[in-house]
Short mmCIF file of C-alpha atoms and ligand atoms in Angstrom, two decimals:
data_model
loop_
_atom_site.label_atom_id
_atom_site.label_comp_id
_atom_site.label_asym_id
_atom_site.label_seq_id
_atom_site.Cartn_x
_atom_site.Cartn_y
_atom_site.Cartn_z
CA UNK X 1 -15.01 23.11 -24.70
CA UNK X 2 -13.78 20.18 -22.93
CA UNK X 3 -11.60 20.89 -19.38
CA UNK X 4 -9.19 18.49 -18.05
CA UNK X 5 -12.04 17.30 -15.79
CA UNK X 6 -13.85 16.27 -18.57
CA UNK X 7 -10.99 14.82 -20.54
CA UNK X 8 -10.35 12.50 -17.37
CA UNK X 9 -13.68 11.54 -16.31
CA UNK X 10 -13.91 9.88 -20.03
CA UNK X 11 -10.09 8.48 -19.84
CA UNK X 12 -11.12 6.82 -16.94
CA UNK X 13 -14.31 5.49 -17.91
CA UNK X 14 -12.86 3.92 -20.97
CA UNK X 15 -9.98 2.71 -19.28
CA UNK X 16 -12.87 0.66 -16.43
CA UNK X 17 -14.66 -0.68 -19.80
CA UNK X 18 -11.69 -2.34 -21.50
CA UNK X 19 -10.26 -3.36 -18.17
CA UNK X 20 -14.03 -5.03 -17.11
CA UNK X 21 -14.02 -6.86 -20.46
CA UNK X 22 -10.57 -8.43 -20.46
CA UNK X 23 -10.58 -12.27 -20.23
CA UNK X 24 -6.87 -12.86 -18.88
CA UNK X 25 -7.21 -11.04 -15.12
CA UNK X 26 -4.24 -12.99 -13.43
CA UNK X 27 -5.03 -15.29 -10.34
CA UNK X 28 -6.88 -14.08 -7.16
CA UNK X 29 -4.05 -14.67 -3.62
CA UNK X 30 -5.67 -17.55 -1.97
CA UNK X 31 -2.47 -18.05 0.29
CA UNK X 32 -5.08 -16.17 2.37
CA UNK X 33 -7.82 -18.05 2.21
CA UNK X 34 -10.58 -15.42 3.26
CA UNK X 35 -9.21 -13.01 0.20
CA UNK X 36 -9.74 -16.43 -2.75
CA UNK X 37 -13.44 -15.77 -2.00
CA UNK X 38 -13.04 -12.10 -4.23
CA UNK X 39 -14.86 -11.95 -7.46
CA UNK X 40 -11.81 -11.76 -10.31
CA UNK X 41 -13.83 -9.72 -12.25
CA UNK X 42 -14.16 -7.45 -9.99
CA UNK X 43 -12.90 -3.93 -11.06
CA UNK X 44 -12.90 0.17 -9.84
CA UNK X 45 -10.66 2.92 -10.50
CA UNK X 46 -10.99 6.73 -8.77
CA UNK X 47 -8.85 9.42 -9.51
CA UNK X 48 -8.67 12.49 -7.04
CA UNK X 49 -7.60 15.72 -8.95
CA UNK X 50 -5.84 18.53 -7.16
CA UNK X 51 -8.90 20.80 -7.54
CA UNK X 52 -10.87 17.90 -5.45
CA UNK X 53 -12.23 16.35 -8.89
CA UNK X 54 -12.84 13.07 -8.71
CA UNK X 55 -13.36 10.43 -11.53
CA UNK X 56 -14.61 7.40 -10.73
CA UNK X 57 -15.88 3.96 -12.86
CA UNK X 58 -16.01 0.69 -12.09
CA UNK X 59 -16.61 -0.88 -9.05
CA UNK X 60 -15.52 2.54 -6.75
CA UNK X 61 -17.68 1.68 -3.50
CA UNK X 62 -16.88 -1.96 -2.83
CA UNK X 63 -14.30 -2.73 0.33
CA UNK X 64 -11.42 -4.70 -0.62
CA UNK X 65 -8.91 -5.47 1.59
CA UNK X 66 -5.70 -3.08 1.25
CA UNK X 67 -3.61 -5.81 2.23
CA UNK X 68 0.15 -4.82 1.59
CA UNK X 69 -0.91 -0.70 0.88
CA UNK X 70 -1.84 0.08 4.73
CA UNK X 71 1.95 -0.41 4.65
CA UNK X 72 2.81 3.47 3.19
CA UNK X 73 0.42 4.55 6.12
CA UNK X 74 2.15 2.57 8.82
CA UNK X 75 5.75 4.03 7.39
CA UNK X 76 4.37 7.46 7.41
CA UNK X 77 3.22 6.88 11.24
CA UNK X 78 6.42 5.42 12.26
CA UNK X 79 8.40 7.80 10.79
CA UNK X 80 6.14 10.60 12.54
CA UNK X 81 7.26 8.70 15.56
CA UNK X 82 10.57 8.42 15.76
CA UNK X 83 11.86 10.51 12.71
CA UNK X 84 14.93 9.26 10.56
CA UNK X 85 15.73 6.70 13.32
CA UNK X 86 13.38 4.58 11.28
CA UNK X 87 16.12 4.08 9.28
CA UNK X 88 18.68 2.08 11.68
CA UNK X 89 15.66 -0.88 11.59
CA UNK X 90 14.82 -0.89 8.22
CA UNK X 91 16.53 -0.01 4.61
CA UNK X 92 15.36 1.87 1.80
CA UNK X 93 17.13 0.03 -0.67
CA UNK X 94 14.60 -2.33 -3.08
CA UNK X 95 15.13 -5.85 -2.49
CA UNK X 96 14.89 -7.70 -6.18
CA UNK X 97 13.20 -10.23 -4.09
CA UNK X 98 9.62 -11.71 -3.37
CA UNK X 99 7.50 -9.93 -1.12
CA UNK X 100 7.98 -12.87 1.76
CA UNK X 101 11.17 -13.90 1.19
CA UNK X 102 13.43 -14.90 4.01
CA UNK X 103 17.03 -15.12 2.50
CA UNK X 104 17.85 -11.75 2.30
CA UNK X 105 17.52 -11.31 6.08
CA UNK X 106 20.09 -13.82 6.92
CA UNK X 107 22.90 -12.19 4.82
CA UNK X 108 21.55 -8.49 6.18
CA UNK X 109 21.43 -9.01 10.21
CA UNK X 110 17.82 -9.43 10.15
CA UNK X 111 17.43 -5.55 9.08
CA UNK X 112 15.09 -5.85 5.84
CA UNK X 113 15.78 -4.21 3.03
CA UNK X 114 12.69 -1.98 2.66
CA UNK X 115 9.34 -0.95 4.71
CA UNK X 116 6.95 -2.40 2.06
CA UNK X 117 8.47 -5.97 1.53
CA UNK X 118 6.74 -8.16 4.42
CA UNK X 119 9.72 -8.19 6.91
CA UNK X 120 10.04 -4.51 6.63
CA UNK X 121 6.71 -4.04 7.52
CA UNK X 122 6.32 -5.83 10.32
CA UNK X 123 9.59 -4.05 11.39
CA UNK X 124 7.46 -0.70 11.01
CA UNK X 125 4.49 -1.77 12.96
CA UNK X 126 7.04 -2.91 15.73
CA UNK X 127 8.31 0.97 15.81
CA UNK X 128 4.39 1.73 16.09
CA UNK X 129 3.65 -0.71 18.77
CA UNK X 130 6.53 0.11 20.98
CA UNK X 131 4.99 1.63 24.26
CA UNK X 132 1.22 0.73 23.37
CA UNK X 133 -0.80 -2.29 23.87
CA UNK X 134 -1.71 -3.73 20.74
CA UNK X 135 -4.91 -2.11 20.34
CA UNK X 136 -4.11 0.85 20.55
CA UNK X 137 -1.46 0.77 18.12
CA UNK X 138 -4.19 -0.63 15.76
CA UNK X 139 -6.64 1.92 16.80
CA UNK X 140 -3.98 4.67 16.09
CA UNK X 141 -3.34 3.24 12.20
CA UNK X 142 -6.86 2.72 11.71
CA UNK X 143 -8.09 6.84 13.23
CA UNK X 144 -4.83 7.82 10.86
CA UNK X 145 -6.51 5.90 8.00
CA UNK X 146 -9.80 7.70 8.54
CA UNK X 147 -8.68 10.96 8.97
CA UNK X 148 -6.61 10.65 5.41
CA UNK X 149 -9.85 9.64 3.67
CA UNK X 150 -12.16 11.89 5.88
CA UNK X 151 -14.36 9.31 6.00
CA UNK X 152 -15.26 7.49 9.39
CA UNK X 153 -16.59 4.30 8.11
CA UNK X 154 -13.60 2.45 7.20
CA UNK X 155 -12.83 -0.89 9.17
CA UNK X 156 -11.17 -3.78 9.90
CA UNK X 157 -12.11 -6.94 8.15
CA UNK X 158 -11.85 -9.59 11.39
CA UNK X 159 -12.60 -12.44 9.24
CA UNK X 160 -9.24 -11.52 6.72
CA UNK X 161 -7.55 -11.13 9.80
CA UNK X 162 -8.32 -14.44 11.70
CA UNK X 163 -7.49 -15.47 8.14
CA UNK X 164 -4.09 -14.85 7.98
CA UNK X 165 -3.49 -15.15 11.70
CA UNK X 166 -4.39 -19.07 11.21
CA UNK X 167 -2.21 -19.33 8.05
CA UNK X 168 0.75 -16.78 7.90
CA UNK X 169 3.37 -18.83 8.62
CA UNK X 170 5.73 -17.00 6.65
CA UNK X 171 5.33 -13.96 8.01
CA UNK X 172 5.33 -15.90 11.53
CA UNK X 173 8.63 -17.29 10.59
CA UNK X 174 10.09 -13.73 9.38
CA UNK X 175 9.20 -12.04 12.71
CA UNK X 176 10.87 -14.48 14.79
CA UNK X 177 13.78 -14.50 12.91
CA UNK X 178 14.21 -10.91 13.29
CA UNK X 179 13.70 -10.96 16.65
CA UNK X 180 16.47 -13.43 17.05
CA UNK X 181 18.62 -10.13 15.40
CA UNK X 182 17.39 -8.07 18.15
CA UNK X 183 15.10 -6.26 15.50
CA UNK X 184 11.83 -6.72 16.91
CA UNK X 185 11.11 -5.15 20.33
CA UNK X 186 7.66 -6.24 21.16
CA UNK X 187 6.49 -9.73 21.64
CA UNK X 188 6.61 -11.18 18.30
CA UNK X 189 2.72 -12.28 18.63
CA UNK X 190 1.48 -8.81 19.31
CA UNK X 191 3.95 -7.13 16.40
CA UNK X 192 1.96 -9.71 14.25
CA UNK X 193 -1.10 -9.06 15.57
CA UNK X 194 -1.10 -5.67 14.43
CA UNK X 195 0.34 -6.29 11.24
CA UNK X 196 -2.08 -8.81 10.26
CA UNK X 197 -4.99 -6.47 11.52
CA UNK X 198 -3.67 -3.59 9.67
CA UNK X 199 -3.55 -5.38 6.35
CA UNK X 200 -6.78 -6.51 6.92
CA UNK X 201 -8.21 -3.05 6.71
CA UNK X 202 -11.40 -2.80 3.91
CA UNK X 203 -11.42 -0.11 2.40
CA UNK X 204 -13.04 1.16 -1.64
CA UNK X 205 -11.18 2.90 -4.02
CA UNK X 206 -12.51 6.06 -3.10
CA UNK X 207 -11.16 6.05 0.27
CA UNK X 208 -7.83 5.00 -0.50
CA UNK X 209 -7.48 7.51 -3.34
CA UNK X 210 -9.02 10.25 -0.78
CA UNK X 211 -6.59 8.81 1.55
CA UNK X 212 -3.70 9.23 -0.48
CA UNK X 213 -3.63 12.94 -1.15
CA UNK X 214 -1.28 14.16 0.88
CA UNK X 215 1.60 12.40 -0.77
CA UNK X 216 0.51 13.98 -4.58
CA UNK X 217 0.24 17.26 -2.83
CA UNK X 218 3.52 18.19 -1.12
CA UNK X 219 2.32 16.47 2.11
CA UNK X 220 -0.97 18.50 2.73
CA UNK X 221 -4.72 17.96 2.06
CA UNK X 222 -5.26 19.64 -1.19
CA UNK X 223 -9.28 20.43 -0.42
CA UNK X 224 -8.13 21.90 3.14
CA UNK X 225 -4.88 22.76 3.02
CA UNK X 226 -3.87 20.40 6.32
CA UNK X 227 -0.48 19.55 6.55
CA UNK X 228 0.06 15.71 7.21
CA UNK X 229 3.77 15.79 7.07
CA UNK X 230 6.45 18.27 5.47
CA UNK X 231 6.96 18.39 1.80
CA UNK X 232 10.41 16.72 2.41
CA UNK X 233 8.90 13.31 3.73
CA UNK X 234 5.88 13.48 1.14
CA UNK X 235 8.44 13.42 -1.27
CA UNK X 236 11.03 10.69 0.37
CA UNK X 237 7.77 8.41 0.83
CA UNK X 238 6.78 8.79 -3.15
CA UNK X 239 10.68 7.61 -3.93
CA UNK X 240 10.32 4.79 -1.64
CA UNK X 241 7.14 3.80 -3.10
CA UNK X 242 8.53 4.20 -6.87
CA UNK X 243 11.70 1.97 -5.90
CA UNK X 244 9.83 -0.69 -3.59
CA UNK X 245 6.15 -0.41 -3.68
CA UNK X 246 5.97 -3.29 -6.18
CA UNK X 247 8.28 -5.77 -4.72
CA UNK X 248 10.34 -7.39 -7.58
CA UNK X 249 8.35 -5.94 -10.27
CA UNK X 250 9.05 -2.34 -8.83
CA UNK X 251 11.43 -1.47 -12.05
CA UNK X 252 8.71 -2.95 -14.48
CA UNK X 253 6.08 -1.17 -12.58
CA UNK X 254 7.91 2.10 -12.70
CA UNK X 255 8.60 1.78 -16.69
CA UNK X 256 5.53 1.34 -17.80
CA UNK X 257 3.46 3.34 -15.47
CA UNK X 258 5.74 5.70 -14.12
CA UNK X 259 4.36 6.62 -10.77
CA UNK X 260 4.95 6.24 -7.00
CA UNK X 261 2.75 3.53 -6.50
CA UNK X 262 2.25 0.63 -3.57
CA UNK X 263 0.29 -2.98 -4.12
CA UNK X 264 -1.23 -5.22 -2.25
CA UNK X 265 -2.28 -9.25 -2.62
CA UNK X 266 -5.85 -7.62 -1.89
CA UNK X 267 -5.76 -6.49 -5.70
CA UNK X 268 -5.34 -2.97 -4.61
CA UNK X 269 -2.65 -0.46 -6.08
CA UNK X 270 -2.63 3.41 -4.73
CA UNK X 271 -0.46 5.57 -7.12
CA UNK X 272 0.42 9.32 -6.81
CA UNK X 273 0.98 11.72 -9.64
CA UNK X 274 2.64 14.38 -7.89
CA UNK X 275 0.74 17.89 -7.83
CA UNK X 276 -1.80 16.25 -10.21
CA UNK X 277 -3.60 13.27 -8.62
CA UNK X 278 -4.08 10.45 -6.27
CA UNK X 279 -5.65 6.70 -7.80
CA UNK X 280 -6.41 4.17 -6.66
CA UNK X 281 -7.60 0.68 -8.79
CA UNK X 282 -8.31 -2.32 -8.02
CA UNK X 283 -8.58 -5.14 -9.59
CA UNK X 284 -8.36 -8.81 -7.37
CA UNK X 285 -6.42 -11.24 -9.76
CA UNK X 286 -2.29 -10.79 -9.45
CA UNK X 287 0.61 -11.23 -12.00
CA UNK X 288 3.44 -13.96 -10.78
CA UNK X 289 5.08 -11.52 -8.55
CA UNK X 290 1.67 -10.88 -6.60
CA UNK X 291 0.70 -7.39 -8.10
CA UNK X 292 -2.67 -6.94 -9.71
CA UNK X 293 -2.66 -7.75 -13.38
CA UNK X 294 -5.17 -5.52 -14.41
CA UNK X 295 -4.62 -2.36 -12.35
CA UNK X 296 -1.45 -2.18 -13.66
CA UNK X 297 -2.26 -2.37 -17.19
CA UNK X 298 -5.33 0.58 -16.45
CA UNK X 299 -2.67 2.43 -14.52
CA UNK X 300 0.19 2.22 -17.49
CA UNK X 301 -3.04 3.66 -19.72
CA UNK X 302 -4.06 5.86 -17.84
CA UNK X 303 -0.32 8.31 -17.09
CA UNK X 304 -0.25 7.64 -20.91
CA UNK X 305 -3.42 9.28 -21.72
CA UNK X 306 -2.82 12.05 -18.92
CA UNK X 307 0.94 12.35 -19.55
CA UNK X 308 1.50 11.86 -15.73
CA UNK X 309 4.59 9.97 -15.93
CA UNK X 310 6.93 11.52 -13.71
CA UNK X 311 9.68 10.66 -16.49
CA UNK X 312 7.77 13.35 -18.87
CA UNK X 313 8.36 16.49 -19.56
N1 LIG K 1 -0.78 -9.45 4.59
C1 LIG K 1 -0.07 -9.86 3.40
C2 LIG K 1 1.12 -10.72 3.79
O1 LIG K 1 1.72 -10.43 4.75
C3 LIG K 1 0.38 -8.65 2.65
C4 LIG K 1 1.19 -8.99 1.41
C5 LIG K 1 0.93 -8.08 0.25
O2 LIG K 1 -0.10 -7.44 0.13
N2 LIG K 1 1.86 -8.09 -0.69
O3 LIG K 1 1.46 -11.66 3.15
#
């Protein structure tokens, strides 16, 4: 007889053969130039069952850098900080826009539209900052990071953060024109800082789909039962992911998958299937709006194969 555990450890073994042997894998970010030296064909996928199964294949225990996904953990420590006031700085709203773009913050008051598109997020790690010195707000994301994945080992990448500290102009030139709004309340160097140190976090698939858990299990550990947060902001996290965690392909993203999920220009996607599982995949090279090409397409066959689209029956 064959149990579900079965049935996915093969889904997702064929899914990390078809994916390894594709020929078309998008193009690998190299607007940091530290994350253009990842191999393209580079490829892992772990599922984390509720019953603490995990299927893995692929390339499961290489670091990658998480890039834009650290940015679900920084909005679940802000809002653990200062509650629904998170939502005077930044909207919930998704933006139909590019991941970096600038115009939508003149027309909104320098208030972006969402926590995951780059102005948001720096917005968050400003709320995280706020009456800390900068390393101890990063020390605080990275603990929160370990604890999630129960797994001690996880660390910053310094060389993808001098990296984008030399070259992130964009991001440089969002932060100071929020703080001309009045948005930012830390020096806009430090608020960087810690943003570009938090993206920078390395971390495998495994990890982030340990790390994930909480939000496909009503906000607690599944394995021991730990709360993390309430059920309520499990579940208001999981919409914002479904409605921004992709950016401008968030409404693709959600069709053909059909999950909470959040990218990142590191290749890295972590997706929840409420009360069923947490994924993560990864796969370097990204599609034109900057989310991996080829997690995506392993992620769409995978809820198909599981029927985990939370549009299903
Ligand atoms: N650190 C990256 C940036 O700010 C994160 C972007 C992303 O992963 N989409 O540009």
């Amino acid at each position: 007889m064959t149990t579900d555990a079965d049935k996915l450890d093969s889904v997702v073994a064929a899914i990390a053969a078809e994916m390894t042997a594709r020929s078309e894998r998008g193009t690998v970010a190299d607007y940091i130039p530290e994350l253009a030296r990842v191999d393209a064909n580079s490829f892992g996928l772990v599922v984390v069952g509720a019953d603490g199964h995990v299927a893995a294949a692929g390339d499961t225990d290489v670091p990658f850098s998480v890039q834009s996904v650290s940015k679900v953990f920084t909005l679940t420590l802000a809002l653990g900080l200062v509650g629904d006031r998170l939502w005077q700085r930044v909207g919930r709203e998704p933006s139909g826009s590019p991941f970096n773009s600038i115009v939508q913050l003149e027309r909104e008051r320098g208030i972006p539209r969402n926590p995951f598109i780059n102005a948001g997020a720096i917005a968050v790690t400003d709320v995280i900052l706020s009456g800390h010195k900068p390393r101890e707000a990063l020390g605080e994301i990275v603990r929160f990071m370990r604890f999630l994945a129960d797994d001690s080992s996880i660390v910053i990448d310094d060389a993808v953060a001098a990296s984008e500290q030399r070259t992130g102009f964009r991001n440089i030139a969002l932060a100071n024109y929020m703080k001309s709004f009045g948005v930012l309340e830390n020096p806009v160097n430090y608020t960087l800082g810690v943003y570009f140190h938090h993206c920078a976090i390395a971390m495998t698939c495994r990890q982030l789909a340990m790390a994930g858990r909480f939000l496909a299990h009503d906000g607690k550990n599944p394995t021991t039962g730990l709360s993390v947060v309430s059920p309520e902001r499990a579940r208001r996290i999981n919409a914002v992911m479904l409605t921004c965690g992709h950016y401008d392909g968030s409404g693709e993203f959600a069709y053909r998958v059909g999950l909470p999920g959040k990218s990142g220009v590191g290749g890295g996607i972590m997706a929840i299937a409420p009360g069923k599982a947490s994924i993560a995949v990864w796969s370097p090279g990204l599609d034109t709006q900057g989310n991996p090409l080829v997690g995506q397409i392993a992620l769409e066959i995978l809820t198909k194969c599981m029927g985990w689209s939370i549009f299903a029956a």
